[in-house]
The first five atom37 places (N, CA, C, CB, O) and aatype in JSON, in Angstrom:
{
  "aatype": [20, 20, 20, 20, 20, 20, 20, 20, 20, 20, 20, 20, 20, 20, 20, 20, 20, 20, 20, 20, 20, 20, 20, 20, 20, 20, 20, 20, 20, 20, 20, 20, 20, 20, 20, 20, 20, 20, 20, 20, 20, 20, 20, 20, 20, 20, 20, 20, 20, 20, 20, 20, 20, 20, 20, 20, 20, 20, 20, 20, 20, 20, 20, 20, 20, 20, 20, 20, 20, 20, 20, 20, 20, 20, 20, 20, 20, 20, 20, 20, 20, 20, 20, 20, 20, 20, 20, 20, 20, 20, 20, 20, 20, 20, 20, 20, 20, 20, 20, 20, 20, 20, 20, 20, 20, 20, 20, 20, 20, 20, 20, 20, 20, 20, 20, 20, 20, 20, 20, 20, 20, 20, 20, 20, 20, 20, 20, 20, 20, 20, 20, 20],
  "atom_mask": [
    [1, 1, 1, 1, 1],
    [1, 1, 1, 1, 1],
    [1, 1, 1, 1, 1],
    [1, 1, 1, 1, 1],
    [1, 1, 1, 1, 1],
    [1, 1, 1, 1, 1],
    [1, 1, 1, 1, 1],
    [1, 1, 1, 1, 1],
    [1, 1, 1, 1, 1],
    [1, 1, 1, 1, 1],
    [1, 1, 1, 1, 1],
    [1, 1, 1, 1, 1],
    [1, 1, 1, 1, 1],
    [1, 1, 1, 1, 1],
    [1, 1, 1, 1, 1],
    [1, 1, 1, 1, 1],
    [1, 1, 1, 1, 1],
    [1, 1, 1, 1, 1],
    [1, 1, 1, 1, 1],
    [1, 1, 1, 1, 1],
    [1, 1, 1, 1, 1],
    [1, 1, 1, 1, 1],
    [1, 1, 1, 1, 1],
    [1, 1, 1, 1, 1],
    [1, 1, 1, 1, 1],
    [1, 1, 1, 1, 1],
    [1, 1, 1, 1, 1],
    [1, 1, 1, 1, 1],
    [1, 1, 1, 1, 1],
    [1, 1, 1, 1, 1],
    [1, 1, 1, 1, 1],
    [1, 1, 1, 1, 1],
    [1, 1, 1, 1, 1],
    [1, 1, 1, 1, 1],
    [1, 1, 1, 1, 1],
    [1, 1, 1, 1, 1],
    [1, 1, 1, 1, 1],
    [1, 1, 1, 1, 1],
    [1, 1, 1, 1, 1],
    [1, 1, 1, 1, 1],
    [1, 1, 1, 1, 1],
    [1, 1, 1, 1, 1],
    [1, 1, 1, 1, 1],
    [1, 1, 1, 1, 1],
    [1, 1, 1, 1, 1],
    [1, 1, 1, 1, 1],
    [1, 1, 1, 1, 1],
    [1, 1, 1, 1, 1],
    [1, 1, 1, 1, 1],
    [1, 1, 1, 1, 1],
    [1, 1, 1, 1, 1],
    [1, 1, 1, 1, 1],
    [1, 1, 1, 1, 1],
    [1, 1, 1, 1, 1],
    [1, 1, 1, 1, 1],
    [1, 1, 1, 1, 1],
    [1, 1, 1, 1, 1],
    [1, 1, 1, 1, 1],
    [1, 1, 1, 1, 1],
    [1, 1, 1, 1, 1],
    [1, 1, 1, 1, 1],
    [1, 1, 1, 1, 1],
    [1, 1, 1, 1, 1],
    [1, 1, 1, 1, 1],
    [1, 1, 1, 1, 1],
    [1, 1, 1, 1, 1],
    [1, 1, 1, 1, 1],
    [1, 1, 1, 1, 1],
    [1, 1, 1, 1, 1],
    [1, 1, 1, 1, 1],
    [1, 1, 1, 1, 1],
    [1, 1, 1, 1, 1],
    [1, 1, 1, 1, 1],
    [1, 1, 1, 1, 1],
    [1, 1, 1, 1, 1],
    [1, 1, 1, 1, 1],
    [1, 1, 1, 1, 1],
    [1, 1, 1, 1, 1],
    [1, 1, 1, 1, 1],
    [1, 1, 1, 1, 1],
    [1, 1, 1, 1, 1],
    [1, 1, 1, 1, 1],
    [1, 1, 1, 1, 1],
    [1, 1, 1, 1, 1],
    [1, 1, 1, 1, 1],
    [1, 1, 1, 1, 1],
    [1, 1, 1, 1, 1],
    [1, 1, 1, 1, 1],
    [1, 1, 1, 1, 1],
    [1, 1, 1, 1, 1],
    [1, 1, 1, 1, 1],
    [1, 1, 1, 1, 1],
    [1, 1, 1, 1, 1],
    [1, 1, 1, 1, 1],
    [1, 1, 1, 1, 1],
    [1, 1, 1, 1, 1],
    [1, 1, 1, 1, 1],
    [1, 1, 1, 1, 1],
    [1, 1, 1, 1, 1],
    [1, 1, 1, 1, 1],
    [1, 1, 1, 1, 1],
    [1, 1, 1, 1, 1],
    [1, 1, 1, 1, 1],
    [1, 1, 1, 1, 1],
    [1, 1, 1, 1, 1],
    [1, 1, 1, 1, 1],
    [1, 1, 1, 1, 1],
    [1, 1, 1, 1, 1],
    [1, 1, 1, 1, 1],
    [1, 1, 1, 1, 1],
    [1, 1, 1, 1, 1],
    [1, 1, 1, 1, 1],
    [1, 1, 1, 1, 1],
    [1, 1, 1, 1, 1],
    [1, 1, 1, 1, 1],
    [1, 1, 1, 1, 1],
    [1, 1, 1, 1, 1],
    [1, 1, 1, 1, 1],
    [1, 1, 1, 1, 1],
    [1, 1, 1, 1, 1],
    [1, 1, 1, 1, 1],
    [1, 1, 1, 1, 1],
    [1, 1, 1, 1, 1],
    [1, 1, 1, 1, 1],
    [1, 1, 1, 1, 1],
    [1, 1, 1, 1, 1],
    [1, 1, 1, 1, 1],
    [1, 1, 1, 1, 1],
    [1, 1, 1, 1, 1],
    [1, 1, 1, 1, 1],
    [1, 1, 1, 1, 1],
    [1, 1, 1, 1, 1]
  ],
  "atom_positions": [
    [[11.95, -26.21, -13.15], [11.07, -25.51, -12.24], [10.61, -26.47, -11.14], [9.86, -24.92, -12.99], [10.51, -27.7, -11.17]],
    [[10.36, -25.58, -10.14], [10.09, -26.74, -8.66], [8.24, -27.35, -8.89], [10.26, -25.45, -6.55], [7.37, -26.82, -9.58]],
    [[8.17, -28.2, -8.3], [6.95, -28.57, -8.72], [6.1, -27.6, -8.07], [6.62, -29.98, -8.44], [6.56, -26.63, -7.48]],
    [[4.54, -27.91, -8.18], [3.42, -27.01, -7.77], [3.64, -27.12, -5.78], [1.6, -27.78, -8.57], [3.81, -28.14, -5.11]],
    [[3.57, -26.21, -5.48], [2.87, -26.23, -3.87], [1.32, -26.28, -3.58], [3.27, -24.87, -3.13], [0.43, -25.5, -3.91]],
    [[1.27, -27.57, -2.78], [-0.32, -27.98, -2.41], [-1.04, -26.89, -1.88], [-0.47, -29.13, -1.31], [-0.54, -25.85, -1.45]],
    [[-2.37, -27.19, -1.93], [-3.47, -26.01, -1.47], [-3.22, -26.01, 0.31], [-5.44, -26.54, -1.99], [-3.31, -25.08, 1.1]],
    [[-2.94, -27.12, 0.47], [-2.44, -27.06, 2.4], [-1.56, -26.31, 2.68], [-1.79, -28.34, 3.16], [-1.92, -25.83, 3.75]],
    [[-0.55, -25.85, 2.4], [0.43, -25.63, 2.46], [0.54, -23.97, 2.09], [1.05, -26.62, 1.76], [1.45, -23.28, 2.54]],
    [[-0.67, -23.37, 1.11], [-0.82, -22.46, 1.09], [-1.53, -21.04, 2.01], [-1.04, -22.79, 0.32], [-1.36, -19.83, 2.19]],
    [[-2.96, -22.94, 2.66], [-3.16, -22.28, 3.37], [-2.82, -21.82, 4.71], [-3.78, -22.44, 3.24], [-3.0, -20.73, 5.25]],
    [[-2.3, -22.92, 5.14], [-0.92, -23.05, 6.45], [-0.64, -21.87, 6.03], [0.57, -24.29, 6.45], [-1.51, -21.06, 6.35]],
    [[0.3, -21.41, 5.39], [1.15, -20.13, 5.06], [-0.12, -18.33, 5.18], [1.88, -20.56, 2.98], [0.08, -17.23, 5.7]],
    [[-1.02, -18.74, 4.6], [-1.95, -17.6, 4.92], [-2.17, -17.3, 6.49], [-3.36, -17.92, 4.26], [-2.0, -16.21, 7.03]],
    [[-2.6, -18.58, 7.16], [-2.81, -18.96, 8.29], [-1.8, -18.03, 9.32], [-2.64, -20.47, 8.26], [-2.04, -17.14, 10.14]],
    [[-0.82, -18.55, 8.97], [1.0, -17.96, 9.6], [0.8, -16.79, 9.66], [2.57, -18.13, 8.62], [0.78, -16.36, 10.81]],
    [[0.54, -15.71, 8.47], [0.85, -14.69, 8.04], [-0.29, -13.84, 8.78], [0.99, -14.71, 6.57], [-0.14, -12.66, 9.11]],
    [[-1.66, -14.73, 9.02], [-2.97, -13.62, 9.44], [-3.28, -12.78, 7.81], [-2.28, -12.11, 11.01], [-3.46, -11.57, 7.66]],
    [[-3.26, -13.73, 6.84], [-3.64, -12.8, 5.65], [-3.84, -13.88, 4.55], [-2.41, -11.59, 5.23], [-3.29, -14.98, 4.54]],
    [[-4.69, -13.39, 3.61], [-5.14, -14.17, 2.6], [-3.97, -13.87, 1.46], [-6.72, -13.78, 2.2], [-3.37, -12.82, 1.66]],
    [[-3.69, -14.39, 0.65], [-2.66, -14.46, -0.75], [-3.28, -13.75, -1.48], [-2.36, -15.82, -1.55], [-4.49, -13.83, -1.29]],
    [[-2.8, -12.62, -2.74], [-3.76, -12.67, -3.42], [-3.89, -13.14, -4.74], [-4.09, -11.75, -3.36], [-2.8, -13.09, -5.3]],
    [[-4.97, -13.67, -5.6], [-5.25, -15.05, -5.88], [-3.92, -15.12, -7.06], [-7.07, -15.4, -6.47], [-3.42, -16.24, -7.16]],
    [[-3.47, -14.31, -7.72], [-2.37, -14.06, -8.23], [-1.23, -15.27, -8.01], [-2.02, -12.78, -7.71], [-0.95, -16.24, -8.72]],
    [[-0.74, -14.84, -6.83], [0.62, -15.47, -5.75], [-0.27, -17.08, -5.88], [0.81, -14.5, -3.46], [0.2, -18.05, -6.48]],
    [[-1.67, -17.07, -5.14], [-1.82, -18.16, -4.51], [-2.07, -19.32, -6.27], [-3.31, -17.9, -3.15], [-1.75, -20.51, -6.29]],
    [[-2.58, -18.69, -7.31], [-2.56, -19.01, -8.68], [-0.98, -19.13, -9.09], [-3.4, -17.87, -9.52], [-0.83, -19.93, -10.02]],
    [[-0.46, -18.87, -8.9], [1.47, -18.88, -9.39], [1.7, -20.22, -8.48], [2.83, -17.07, -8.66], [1.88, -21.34, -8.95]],
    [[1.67, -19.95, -7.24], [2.5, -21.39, -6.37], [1.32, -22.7, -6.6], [2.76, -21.01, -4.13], [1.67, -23.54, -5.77]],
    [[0.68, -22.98, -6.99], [-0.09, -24.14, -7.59], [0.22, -24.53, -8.19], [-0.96, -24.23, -7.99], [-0.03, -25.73, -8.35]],
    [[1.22, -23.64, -9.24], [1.56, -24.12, -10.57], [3.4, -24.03, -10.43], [0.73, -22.99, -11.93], [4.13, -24.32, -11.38]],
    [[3.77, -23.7, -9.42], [5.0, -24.07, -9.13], [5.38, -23.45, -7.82], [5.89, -23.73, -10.19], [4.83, -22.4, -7.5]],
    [[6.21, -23.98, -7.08], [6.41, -23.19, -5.29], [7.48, -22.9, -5.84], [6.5, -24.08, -3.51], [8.23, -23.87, -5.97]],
    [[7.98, -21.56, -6.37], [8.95, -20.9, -6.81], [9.49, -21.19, -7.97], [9.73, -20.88, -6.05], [9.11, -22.1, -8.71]],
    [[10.33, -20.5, -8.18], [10.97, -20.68, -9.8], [12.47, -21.43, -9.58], [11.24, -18.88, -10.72], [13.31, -21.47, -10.49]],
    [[12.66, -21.97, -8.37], [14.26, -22.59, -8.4], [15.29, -21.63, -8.6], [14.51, -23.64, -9.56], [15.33, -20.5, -8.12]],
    [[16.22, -22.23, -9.44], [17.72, -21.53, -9.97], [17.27, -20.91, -10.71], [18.93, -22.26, -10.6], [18.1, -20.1, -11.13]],
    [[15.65, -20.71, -11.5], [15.87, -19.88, -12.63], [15.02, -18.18, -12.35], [15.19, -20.84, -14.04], [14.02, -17.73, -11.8]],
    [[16.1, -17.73, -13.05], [15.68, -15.85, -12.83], [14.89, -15.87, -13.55], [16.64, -14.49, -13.18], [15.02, -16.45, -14.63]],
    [[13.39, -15.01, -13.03], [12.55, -14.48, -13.88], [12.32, -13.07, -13.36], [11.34, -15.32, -14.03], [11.29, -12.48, -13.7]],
    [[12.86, -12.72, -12.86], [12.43, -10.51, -12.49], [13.68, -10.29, -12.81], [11.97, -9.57, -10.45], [14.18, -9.99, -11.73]],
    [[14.78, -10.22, -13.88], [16.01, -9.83, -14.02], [16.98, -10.79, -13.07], [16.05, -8.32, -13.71], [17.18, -11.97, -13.38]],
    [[17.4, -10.35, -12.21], [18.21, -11.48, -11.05], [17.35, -12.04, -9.95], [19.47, -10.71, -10.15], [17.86, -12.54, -8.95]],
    [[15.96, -11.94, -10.15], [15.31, -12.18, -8.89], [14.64, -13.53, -9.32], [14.26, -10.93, -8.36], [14.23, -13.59, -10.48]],
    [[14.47, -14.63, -8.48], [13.96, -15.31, -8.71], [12.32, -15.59, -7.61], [15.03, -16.08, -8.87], [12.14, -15.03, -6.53]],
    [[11.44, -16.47, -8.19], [10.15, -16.51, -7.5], [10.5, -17.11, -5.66], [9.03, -17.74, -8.56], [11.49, -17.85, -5.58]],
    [[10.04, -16.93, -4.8], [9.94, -17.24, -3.79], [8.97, -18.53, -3.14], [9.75, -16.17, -3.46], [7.78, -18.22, -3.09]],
    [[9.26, -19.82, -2.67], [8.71, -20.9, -2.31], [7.82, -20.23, -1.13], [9.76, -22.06, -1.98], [8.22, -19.28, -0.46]],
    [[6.83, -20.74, -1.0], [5.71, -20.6, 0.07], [6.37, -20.49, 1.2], [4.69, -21.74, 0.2], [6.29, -19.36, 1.67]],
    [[7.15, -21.44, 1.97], [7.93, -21.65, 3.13], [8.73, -20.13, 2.56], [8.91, -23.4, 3.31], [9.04, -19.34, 3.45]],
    [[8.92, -19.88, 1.69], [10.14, -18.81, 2.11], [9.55, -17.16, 1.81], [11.76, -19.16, 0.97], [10.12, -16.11, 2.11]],
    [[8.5, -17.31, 1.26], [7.52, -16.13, 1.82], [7.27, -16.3, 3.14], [6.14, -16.04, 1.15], [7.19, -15.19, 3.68]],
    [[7.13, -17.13, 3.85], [6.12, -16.82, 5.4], [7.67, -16.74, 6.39], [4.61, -18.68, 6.07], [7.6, -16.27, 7.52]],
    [[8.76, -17.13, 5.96], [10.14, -17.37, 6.82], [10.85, -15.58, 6.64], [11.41, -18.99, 5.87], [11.59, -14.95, 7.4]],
    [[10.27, -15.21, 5.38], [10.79, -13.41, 4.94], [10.2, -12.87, 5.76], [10.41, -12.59, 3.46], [10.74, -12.05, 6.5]],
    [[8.65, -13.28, 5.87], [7.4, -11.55, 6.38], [7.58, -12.06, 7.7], [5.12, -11.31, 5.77], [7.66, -11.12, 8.49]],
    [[7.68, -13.24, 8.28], [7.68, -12.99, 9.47], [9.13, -12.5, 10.09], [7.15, -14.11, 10.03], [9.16, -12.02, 11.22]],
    [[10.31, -12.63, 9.32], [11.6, -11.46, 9.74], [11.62, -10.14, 9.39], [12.88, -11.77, 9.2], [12.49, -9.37, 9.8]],
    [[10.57, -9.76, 8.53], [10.79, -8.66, 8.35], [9.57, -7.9, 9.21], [10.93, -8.46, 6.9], [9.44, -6.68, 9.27]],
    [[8.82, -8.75, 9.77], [7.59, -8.21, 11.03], [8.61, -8.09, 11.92], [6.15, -9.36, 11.67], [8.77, -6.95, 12.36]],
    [[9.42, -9.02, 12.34], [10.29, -9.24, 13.98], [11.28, -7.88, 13.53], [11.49, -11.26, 14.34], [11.24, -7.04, 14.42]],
    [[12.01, -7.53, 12.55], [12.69, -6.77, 12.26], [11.96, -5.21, 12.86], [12.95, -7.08, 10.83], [12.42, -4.54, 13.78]],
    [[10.69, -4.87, 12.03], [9.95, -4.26, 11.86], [9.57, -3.28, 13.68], [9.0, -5.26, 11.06], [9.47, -2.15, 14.17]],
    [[9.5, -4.49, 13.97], [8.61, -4.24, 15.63], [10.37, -3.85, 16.15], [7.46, -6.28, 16.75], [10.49, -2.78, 16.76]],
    [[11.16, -4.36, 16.0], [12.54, -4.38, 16.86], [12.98, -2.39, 16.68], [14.07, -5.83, 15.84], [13.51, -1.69, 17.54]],
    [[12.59, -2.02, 15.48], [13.38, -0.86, 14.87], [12.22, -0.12, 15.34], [13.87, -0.79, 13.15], [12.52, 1.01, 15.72]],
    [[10.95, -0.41, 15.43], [10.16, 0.75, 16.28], [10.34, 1.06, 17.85], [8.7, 0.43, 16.17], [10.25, 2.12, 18.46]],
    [[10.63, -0.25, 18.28], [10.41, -0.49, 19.74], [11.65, 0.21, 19.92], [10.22, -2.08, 20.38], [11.65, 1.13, 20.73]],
    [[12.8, -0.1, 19.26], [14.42, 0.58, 19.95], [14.16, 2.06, 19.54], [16.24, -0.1, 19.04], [14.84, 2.95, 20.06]],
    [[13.08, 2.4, 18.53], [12.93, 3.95, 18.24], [14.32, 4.49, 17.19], [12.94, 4.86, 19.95], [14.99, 5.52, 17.23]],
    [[14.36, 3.4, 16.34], [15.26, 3.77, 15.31], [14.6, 3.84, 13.67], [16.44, 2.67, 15.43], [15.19, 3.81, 12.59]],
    [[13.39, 3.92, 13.92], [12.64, 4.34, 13.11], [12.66, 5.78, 12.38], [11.71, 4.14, 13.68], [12.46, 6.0, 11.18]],
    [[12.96, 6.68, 13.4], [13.26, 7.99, 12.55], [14.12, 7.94, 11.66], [13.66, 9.02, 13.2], [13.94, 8.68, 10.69]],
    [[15.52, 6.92, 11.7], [16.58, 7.36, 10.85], [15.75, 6.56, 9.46], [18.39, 6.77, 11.41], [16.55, 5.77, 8.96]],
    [[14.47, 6.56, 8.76], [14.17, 6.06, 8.05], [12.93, 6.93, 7.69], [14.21, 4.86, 8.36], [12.24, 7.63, 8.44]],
    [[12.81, 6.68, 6.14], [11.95, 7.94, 5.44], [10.53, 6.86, 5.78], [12.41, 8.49, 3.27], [10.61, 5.67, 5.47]],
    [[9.65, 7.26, 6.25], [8.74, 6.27, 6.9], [7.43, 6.52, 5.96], [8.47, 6.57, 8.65], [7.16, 7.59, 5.41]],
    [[6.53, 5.09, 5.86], [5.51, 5.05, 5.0], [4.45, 4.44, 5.54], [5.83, 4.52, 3.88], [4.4, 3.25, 5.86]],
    [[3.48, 5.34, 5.64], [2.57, 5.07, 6.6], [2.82, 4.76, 8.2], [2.0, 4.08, 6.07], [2.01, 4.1, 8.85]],
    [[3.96, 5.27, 8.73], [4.41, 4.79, 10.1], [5.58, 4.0, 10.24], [3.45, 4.04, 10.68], [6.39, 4.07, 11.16]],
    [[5.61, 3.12, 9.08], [6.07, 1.55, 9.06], [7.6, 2.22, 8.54], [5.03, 0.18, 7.75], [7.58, 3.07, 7.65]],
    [[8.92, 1.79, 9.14], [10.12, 2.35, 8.35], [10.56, 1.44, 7.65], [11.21, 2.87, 9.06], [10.74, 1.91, 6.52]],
    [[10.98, -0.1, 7.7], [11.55, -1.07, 7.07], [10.55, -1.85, 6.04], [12.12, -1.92, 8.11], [10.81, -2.06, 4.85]],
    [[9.2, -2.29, 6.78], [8.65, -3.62, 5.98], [7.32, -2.87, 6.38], [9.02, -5.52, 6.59], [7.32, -2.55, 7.57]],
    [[6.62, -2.65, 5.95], [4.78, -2.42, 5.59], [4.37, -3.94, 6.1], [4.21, -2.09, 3.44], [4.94, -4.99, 5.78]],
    [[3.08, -3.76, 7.09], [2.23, -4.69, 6.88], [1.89, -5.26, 5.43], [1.21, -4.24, 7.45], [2.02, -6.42, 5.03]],
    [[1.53, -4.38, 4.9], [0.4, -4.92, 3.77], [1.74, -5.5, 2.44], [-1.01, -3.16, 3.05], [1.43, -5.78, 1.28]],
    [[3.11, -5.54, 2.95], [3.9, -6.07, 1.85], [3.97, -6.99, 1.8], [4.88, -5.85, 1.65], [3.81, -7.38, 2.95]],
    [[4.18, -8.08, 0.96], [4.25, -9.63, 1.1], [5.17, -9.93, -0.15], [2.65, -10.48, 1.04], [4.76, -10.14, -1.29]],
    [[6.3, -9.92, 0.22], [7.45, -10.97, -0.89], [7.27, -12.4, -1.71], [8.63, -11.45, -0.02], [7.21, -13.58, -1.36]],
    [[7.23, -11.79, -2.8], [7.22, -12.89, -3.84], [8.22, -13.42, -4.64], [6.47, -12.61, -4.63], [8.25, -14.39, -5.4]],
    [[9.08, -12.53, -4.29], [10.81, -12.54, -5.46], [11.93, -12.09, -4.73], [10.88, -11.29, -6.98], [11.84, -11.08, -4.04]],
    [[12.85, -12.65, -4.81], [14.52, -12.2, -4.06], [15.65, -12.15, -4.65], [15.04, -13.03, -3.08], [15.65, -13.08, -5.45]],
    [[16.31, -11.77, -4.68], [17.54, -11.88, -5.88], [19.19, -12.24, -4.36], [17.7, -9.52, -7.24], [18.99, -11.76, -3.24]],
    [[20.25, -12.87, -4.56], [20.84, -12.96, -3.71], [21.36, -11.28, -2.95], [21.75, -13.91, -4.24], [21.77, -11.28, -1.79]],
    [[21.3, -10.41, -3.48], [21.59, -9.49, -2.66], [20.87, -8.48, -1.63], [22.08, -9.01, -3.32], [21.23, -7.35, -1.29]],
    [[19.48, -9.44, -1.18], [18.88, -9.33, -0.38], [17.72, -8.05, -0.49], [19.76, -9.38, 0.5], [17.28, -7.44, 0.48]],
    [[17.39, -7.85, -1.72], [16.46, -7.32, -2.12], [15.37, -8.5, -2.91], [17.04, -6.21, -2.9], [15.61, -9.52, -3.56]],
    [[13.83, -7.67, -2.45], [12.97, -8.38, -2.94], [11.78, -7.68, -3.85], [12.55, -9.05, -1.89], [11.75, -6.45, -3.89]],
    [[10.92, -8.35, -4.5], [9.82, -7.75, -5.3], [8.92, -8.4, -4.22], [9.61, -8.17, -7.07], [8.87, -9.56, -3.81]],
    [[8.03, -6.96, -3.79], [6.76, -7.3, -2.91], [5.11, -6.81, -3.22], [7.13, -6.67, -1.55], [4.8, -5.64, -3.42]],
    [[4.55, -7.48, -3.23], [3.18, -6.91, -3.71], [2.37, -6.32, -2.18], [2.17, -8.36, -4.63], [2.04, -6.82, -1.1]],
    [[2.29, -5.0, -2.84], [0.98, -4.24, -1.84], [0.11, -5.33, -1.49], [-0.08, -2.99, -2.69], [0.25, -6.09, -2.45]],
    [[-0.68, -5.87, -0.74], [-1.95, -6.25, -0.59], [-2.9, -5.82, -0.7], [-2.13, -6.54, 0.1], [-3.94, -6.29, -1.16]],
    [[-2.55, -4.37, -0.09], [-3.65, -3.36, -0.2], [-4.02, -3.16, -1.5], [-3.32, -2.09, 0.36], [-3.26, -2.64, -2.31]],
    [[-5.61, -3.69, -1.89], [-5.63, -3.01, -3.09], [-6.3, -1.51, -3.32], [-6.23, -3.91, -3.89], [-7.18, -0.85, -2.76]],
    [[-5.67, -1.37, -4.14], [-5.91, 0.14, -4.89], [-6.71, 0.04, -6.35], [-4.3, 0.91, -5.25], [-6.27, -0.24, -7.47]],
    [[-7.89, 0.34, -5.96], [-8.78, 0.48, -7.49], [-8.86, -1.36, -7.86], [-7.57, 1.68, -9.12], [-9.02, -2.34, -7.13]],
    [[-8.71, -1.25, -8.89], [-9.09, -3.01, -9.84], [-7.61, -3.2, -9.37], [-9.53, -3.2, -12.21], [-7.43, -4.35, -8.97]],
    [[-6.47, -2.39, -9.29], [-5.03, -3.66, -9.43], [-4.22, -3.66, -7.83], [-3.46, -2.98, -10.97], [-4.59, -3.07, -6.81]],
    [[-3.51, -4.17, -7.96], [-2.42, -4.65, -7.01], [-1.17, -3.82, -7.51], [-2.16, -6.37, -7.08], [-0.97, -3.74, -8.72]],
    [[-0.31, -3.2, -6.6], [1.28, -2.65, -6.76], [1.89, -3.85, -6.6], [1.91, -1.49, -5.62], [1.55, -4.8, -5.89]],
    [[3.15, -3.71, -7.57], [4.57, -4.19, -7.17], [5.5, -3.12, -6.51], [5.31, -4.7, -8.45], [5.35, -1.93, -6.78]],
    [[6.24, -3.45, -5.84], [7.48, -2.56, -5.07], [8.57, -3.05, -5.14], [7.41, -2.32, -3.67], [8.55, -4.12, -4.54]],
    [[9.77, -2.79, -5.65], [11.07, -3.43, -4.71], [11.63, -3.01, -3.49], [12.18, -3.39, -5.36], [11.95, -1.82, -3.43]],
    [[11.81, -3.72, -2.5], [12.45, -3.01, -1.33], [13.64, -3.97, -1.45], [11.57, -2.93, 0.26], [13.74, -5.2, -1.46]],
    [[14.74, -2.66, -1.57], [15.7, -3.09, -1.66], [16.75, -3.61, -0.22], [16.06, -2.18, -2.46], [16.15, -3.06, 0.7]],
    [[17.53, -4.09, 0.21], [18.19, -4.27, 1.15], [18.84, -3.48, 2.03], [18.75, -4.81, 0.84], [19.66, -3.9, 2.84]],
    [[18.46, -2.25, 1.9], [18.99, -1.23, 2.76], [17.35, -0.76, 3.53], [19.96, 0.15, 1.72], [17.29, 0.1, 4.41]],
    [[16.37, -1.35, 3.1], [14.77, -1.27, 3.19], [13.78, 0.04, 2.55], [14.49, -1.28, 4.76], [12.71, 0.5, 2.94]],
    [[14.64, 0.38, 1.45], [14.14, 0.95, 0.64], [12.85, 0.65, 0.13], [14.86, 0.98, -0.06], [13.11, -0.33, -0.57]],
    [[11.83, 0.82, 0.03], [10.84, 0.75, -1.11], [10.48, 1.58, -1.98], [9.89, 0.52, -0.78], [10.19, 2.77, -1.86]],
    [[10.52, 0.66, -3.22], [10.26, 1.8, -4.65], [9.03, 1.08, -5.63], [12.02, 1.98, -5.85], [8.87, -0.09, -5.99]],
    [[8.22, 2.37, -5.89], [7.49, 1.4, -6.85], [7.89, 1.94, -8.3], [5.73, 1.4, -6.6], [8.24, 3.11, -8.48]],
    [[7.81, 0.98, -9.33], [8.73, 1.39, -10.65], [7.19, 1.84, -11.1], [9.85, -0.06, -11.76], [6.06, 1.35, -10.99]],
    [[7.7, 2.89, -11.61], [6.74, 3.63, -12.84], [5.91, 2.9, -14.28], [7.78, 4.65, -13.53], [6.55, 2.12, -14.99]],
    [[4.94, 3.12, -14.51], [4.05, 2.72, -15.69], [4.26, 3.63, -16.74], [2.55, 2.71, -15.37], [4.63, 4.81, -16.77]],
    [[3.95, 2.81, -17.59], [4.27, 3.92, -19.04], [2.73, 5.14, -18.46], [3.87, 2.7, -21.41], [3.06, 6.3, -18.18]],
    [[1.74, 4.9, -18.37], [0.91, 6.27, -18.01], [1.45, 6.76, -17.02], [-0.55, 6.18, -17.68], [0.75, 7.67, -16.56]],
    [[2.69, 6.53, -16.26], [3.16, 7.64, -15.16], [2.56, 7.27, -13.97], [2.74, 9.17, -15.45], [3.04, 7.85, -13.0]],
    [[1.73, 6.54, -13.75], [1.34, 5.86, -12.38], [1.74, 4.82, -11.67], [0.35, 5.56, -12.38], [1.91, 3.69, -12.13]],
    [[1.98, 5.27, -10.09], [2.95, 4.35, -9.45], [2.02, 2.94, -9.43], [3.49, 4.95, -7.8], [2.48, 1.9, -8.96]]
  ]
}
């Protein structure tokens, strides 16, 4: 496992983003800036600080590009947003260019997971009580 990522470095990265971590993410990369070669979400592995803020900010530039050209309709849209949500922030990637992203937004006491997959799908997987 890669070693811990410093508290500078985290906050640099909040800084970048215009958003706070939530304490989760920012509690995980203290204790390691990603998981390396090793899979822990099935094929996905954890995401290094540098490579969270190098994702959201392509998937912002992406984001703004597909509204501005107005190719946004060809996409089932969520909250406005067709590819990447503000409030998503990537924590996990697997090489085929899908990632596990946590809502920011919170909802009630918890936080969502989502995968958006590489075609910019987002899905949130189901709970055994049936709630997304």
């Amino acid at each position: 496992m890669p070693p811990a990522a410093d508290q500078g470095a985290i906050d640099a990265a909040q800084a970048l983003l215009g958003q706070r971590f939530p304490a989760e993410l920012a509690e995980s990369l203290l204790r390691h800036d990603g998981s390396g070669y090793f899979d822990v979400l099935g094929s996905f592995q954890l995401m290094r600080t540098r490579e969270i803020v190098s994702t959201r900010q392509f998937a912002t530039r992406l984001e703004e590009e597909t509204q501005r050209e107005g190719r946004a309709v060809h996409f089932i849209l969520r909250d406005g947003y067709a590819l990447w949500h503000p409030n998503d922030l990537p924590f996990a990637s697997n090489a085929g260019g899908s990632h596990w992203v946590l809502d920011t937004k919170p909802h009630g006491a918890t936080r969502r997971i989502a995968r958006h997959d590489e075609l910019g799908s987002t899905t949130y997987p189901h709970t055994k009580c049936g709630n997304p």
